[in-house]
Short mmCIF file of C-alpha atoms in Angstrom, two decimals:
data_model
loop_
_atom_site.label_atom_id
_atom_site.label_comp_id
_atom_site.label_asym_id
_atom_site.label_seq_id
_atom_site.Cartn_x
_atom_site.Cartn_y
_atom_site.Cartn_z
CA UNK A 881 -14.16 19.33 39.67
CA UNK A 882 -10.46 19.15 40.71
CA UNK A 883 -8.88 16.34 42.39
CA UNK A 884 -6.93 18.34 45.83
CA UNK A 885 -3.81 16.13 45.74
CA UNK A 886 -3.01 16.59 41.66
CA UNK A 887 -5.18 19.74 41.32
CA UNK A 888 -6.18 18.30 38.00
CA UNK A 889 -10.04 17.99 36.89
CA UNK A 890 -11.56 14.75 37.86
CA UNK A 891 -14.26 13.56 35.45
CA UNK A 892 -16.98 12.59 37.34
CA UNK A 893 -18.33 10.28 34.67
CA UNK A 894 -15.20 8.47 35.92
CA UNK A 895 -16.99 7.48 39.56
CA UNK A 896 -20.31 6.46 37.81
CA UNK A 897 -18.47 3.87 35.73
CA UNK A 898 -16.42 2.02 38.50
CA UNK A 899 -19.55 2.01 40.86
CA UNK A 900 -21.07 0.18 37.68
CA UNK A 901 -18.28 -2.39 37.62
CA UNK A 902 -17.99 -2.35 40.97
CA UNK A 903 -21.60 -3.21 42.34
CA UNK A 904 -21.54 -5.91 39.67
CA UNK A 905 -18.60 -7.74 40.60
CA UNK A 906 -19.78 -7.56 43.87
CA UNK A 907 -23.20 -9.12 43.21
CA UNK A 908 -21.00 -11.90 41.55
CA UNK A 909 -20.63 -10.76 38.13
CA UNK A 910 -17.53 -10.28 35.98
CA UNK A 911 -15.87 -7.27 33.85
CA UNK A 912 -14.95 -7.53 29.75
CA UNK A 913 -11.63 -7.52 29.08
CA UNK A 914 -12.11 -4.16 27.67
CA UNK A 915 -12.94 -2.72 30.71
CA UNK A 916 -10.34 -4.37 32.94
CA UNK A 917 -8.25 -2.59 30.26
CA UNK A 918 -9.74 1.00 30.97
CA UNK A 919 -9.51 0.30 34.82
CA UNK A 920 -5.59 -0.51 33.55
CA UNK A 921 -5.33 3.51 32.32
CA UNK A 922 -6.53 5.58 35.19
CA UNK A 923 -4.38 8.08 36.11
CA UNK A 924 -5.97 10.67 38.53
CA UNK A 925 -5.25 10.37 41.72
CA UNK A 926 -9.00 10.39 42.96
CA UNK A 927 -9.75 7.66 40.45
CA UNK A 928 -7.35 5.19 41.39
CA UNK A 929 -8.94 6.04 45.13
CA UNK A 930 -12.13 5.18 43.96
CA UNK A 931 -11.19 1.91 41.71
CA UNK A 932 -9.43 1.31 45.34
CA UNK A 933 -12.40 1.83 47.49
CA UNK A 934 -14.33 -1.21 45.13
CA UNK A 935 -11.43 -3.29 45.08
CA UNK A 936 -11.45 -3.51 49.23
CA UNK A 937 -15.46 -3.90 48.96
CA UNK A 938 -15.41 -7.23 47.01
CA UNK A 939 -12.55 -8.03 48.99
CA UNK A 940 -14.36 -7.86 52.02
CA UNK A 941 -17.26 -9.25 50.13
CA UNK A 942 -15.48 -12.46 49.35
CA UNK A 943 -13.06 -12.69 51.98
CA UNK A 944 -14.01 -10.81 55.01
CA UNK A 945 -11.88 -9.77 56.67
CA UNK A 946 -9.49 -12.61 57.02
CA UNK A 947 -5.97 -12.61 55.14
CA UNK A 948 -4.04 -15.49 53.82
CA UNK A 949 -0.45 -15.31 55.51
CA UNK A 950 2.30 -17.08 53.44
CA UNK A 951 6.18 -17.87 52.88
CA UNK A 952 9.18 -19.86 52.03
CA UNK A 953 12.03 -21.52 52.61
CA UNK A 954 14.83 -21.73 49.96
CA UNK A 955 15.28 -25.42 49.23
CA UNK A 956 17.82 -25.37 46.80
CA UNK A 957 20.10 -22.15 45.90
CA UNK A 958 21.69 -20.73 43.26
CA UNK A 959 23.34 -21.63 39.75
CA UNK A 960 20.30 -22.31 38.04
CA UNK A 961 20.31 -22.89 34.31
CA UNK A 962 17.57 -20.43 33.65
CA UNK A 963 17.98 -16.75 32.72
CA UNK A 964 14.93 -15.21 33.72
CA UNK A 965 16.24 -11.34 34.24
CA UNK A 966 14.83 -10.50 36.78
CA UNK A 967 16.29 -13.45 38.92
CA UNK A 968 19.82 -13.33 41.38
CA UNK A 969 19.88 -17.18 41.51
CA UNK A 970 20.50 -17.75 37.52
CA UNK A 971 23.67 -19.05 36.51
CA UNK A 972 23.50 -16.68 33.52
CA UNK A 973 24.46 -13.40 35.93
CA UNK A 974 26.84 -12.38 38.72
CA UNK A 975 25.01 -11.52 41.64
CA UNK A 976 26.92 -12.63 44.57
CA UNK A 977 23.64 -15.10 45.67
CA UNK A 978 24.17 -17.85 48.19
CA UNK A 979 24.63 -21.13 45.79
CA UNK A 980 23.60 -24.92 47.79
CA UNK A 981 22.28 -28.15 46.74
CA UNK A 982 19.16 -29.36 47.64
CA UNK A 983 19.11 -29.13 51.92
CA UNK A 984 18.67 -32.11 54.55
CA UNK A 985 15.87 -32.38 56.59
CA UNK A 986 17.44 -30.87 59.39
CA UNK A 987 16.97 -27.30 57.70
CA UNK A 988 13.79 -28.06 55.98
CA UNK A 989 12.19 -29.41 60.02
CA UNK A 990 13.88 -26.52 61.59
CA UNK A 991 11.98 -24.02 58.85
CA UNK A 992 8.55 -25.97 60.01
CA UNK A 993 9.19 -25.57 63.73
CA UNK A 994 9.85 -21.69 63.04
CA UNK A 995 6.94 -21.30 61.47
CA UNK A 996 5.10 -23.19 63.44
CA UNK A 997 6.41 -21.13 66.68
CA UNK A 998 4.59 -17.68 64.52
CA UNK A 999 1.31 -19.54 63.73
CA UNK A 1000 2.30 -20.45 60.58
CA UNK A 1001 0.98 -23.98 59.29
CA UNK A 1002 2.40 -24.80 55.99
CA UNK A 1003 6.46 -24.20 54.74
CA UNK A 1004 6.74 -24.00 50.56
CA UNK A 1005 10.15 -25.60 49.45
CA UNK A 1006 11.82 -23.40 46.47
CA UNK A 1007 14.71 -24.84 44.33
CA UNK A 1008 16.56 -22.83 42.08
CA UNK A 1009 16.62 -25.42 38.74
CA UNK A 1010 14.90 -25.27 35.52
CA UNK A 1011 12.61 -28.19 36.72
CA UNK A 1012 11.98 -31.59 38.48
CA UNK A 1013 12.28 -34.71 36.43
CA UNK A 1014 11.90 -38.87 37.44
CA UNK A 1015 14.82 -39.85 39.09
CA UNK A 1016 16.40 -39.66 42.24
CA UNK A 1017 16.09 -36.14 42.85
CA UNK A 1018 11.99 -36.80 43.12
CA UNK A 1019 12.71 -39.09 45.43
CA UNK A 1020 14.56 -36.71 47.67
CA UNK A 1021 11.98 -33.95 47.16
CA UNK A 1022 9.17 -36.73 47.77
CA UNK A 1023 11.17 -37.43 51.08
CA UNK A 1024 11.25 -34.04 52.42
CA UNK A 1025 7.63 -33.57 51.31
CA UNK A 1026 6.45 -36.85 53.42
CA UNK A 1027 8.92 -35.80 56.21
CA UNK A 1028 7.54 -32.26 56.16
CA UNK A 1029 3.74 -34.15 57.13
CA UNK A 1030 4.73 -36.21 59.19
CA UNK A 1031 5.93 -34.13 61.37
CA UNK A 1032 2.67 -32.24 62.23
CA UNK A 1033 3.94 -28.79 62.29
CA UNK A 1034 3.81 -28.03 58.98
CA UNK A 1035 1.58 -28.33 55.58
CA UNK A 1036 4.26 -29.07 52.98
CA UNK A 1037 4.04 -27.07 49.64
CA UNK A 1038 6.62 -26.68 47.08
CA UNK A 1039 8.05 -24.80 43.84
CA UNK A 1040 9.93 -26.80 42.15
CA UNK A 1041 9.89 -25.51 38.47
CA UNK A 1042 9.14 -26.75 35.18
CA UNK A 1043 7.30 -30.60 35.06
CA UNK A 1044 7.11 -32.23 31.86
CA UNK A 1045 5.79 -35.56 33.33
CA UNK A 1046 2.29 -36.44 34.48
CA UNK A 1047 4.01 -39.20 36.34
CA UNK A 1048 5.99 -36.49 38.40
CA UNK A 1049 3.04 -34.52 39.21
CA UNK A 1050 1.80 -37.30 40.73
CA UNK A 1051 4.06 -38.52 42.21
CA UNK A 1052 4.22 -34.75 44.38
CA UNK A 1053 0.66 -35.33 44.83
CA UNK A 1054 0.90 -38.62 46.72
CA UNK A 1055 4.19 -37.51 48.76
CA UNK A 1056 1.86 -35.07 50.24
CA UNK A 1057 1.64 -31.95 48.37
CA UNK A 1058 -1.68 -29.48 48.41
CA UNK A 1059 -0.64 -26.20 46.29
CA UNK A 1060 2.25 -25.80 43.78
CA UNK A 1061 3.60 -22.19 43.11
CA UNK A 1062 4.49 -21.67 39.42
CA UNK A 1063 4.34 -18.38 38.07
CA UNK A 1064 3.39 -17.31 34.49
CA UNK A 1065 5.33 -13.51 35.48
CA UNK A 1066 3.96 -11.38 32.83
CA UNK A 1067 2.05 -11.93 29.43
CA UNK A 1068 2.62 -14.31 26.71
CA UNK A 1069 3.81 -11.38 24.37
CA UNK A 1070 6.35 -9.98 26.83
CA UNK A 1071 7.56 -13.46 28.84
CA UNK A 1072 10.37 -13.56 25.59
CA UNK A 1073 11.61 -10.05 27.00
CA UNK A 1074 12.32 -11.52 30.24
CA UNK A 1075 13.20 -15.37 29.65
CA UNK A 1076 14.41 -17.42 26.65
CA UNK A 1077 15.72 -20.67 28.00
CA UNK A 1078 12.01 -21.89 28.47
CA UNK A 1079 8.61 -20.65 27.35
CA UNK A 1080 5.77 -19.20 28.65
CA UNK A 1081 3.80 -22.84 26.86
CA UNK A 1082 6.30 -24.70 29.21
CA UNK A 1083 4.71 -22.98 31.96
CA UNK A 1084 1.55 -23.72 31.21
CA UNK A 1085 1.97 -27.27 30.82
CA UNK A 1086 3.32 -27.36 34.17
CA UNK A 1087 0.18 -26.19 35.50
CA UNK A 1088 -2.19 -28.34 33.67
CA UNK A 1089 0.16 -31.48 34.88
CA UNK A 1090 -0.67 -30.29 38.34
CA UNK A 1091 -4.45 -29.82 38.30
CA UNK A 1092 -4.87 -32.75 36.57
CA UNK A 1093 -3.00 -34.39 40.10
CA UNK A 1094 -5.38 -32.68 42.04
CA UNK A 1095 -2.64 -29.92 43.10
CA UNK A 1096 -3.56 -26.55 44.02
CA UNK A 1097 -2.09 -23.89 41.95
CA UNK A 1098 0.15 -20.33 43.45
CA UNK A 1099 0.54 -18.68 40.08
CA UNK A 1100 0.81 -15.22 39.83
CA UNK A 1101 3.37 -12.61 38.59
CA UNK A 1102 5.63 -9.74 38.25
CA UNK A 1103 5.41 -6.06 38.01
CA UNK A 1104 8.10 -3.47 36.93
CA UNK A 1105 10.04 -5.02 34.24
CA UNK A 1106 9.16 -2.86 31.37
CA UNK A 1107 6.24 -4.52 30.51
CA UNK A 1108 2.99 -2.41 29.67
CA UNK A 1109 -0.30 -2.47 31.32
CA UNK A 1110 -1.81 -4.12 28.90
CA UNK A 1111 0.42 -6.79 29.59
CA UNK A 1112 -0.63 -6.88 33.35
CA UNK A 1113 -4.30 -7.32 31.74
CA UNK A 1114 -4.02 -9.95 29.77
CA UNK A 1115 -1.56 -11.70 32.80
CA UNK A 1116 -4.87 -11.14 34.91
CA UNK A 1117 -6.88 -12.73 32.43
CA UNK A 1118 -4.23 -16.05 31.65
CA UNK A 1119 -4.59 -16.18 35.54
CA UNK A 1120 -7.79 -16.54 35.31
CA UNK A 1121 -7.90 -18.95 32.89
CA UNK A 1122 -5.61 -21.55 34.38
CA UNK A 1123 -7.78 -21.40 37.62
CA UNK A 1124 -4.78 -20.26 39.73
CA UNK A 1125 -6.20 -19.88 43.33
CA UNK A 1126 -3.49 -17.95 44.85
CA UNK A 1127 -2.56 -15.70 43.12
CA UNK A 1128 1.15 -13.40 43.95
CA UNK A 1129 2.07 -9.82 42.63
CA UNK A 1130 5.67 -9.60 43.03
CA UNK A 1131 7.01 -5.95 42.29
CA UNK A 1132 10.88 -6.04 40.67
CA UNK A 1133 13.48 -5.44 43.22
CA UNK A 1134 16.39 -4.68 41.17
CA UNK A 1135 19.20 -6.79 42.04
CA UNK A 1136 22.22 -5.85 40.90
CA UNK A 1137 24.23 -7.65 38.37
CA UNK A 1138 20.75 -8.46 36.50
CA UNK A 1139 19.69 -7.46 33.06
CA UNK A 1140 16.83 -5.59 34.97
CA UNK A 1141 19.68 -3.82 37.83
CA UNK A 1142 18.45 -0.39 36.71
CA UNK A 1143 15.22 -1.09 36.02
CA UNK A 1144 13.18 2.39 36.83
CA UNK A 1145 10.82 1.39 39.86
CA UNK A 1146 6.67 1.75 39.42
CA UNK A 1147 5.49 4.56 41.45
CA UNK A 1148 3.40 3.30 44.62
CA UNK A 1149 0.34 4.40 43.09
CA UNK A 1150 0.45 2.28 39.91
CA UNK A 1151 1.19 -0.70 42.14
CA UNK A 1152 -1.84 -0.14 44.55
CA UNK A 1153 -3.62 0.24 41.02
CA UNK A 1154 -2.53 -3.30 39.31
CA UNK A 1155 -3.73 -4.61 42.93
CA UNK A 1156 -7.02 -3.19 42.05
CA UNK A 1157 -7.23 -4.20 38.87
CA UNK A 1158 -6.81 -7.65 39.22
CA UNK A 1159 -8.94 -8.13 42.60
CA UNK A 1160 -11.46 -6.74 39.79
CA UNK A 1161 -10.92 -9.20 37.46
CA UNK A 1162 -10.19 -12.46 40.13
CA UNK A 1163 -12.83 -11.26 42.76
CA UNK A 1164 -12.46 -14.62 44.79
CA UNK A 1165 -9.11 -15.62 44.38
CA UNK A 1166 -6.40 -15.29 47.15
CA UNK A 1167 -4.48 -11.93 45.72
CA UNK A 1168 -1.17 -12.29 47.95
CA UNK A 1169 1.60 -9.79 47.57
CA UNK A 1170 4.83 -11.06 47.21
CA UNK A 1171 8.13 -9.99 47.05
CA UNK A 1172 9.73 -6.27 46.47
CA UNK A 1173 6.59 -4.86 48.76
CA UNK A 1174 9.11 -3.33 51.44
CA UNK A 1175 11.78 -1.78 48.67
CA UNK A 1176 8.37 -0.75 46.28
CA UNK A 1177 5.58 0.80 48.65
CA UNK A 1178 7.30 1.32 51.62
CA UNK A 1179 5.44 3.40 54.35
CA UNK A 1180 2.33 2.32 52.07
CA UNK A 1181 2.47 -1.08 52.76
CA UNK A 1182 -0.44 -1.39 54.14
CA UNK A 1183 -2.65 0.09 51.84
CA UNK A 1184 -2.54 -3.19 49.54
CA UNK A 1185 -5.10 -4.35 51.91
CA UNK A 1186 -7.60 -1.05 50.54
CA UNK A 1187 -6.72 -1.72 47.12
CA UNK A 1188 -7.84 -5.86 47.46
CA UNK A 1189 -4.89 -8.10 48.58
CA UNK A 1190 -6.41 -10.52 50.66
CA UNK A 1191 -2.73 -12.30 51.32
CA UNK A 1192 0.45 -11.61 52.27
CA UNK A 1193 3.94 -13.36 52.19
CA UNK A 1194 5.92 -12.84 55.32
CA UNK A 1195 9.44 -14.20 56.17
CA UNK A 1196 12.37 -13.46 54.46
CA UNK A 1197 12.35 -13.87 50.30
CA UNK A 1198 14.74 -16.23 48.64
CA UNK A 1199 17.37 -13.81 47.95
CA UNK A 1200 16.19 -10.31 49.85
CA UNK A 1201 15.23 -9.04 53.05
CA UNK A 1202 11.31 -8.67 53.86
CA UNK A 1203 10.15 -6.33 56.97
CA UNK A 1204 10.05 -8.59 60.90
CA UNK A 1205 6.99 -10.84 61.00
CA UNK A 1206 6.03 -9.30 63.85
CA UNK A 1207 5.25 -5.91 61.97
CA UNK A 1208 3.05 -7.55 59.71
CA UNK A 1209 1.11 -9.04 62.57
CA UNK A 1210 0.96 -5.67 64.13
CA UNK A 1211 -0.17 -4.42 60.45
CA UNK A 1212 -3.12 -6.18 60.26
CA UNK A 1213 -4.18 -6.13 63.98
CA UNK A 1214 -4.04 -2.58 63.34
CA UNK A 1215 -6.15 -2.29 59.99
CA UNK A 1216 -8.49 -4.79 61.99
CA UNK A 1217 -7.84 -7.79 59.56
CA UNK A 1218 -8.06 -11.57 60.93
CA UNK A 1219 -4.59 -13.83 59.99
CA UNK A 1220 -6.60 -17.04 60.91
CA UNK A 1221 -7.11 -19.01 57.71
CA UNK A 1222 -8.34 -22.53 57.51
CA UNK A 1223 -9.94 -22.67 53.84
CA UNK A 1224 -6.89 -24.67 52.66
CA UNK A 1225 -9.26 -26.43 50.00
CA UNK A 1226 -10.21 -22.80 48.33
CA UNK A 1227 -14.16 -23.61 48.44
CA UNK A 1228 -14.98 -20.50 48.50
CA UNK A 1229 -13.75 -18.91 45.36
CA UNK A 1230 -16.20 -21.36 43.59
CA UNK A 1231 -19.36 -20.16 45.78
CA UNK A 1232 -21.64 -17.36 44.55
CA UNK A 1233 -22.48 -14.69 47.18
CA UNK A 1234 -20.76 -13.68 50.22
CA UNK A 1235 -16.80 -15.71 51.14
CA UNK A 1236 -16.70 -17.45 54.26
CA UNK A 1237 -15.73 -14.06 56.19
CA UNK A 1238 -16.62 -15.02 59.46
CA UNK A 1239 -15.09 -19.04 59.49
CA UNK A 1240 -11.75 -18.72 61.20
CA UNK A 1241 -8.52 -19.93 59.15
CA UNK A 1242 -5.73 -20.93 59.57
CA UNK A 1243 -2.05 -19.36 58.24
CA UNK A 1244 -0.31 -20.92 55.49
CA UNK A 1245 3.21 -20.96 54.29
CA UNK A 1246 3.09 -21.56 50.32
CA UNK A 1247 5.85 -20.31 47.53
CA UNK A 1248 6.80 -17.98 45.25
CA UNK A 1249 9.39 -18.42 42.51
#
């Protein structure tokens, strides 16, 4: 049989095994690591259309049809002491990135009235620094966090880097803070390739300081660096294992004067195909797609929806342009997907059968760094 878009033969045994994984995901089961890998290696064209096809039925198994709207507001810019490659803000590269200290509350109030004026019920505050320690600087961050509640336009969430203190953690937690975004970015093996001025362990710890507050946790990733796809398995699986519950794909967006500024870009399809993958693997976590989605998949945007995202940041990123906010609405008025979200606890990737498809909820601002 040959596929009509590559005109190469399409094995049909293919199709039997992915409704196999497929119908048992969906009745609540998982897949071996083995066979996230395979799903990892398709290449046909017809088979990454199928492996789609499953990914947006346990999506709409789990999550109906509502999607989990999110974004951020850039607390603190610039100069930081890290030299993740990927990132414009470092203080390691010259990329011509706005550089400011940590802002007022005047910005940070006029951020929650904006997004309060598009539905949106919760800003993220990102600061480009290696990490938050005691000291005065928590008690600024603390302040904007209360300020941010008391306000009542806004959920307050933040991404604030590396914590090395359960005290800190805690500290967040009783400012005000639900969900914490701290990404792993790729695999233990290849995090080296891409940072050396912390470790992937220091990232780790972060996240186990956080739970152990009661903190939500926005962990997640990026795609495009060079890394293999057995690297974007096992990032699935270290996901999974810290218990993120939102979980962001980012897709590298070159930025000039990077290590990574000529960085080949993933095609489209093996994008839509990680997506896949990974709803596979985390069938009832929030799979939000992040940043480099307009330079990456351009007119095919809205396809991560059919391939499992079930979230979606909006707004501006912290150092590039995303599409209007209004085109995203229309987006998903259009595909006939719901941006009311209200499950701001996450019950329902702990509940076995069916998500809470049909309980409106409300939009949320969290973070990606």
């Amino acid at each position: 049989m040959l596929s009509t878009m590559s005109g190469q033969s399409v094995d049909g045994s293919v199709n039997e095994q992915l409704a196999k994984l497929g119908r048992r995901v969906l009745d609540g089961g998982q897949i071996e690591r083995e066979e996230a890998q395979w799903l990892f290696t398709l290449e046909s064209t017809a088979d990454i259309f199928d492996l789609m096809a499953w990914a947006n039925r346990i999506r709409e198994r789990f999550k109906g049809n509502k999607i989990h709207l999110c974004s951020i507001v850039n607390a603190k810019a610039g100069a930081c002491s890290e030299n993740c490659s990927f990132c414009a803000q470092s203080s390691f590269y010259q990329t011509g990135s706005p550089r400011y200290g940590f802002v007022d509350p005047e910005p940070v109030l006029e951020a929650a009235e904006e997004a309060n004026k598009h539905g949106v019920t919760a800003v993220g505050l990102v600061a480009a620094w290696k990490g938050l320690n005691e000291g005065p600087m928590l008690d600024e961050v603390c302040d904007r966090i209360k300020e941010l509640a008391a306000s009542g336009k806004t959920r307050p969430d933040a991404s604030l880097g590396i914590i090395k203190s359960q005290k800190v953690a805690d500290r967040l937690k009783a400012a005000g803070l639900e969900c914490y975004g701290h990404n792993l970015e790729t695999s233990r093996r290849f995090f080296p390739s891409q940072c050396s001025t912390h470790t992937y362990e220091d990232r780790i710890e972060t996240i186990g300081y956080l739970k152990k507050a009661g903190i939500k946790i926005c962990s997640g990733g990026i795609i495009g660096m060079g890394e293999t796809r057995e690297d974007r398995c096992e990032l699935a699986y270290s996901l999974k294992e810290v218990g993120a519950n939102v979980v962001p794909i980012n897709i590298l967006n070159p930025i000039p004067g990077t290590p990574f500024e000529k960085t080949p870009p993933l095609p489209p399809m093996e994008i839509l195909k990680t997506i896949a993958c990974f709803r596979f693997v985390l069938p009832k976590k929030e799979i939000m797609i992040a940043g480099g989605r307009t330079v990456n998949l351009r007119d095919m945007q809205s396809m991560v929806f059919a391939a499992g995202a079930s979230a979606l940041m909006v707004g501006n990123y912290l150092t590039t342009l995303n599409q209007p906010v209004e085109k995203d609405l229309q987006m998903l008025k259009d595909l006939g997907l719901d941006p009311s979200w209200d499950n701001h606890d996450f019950a329902d990737q702990e509940e076995s059968g069916c998500g809470r498809g049909n309980k409106s909820r409300a939009v949320e601002f969290t973070m990606v760094k």
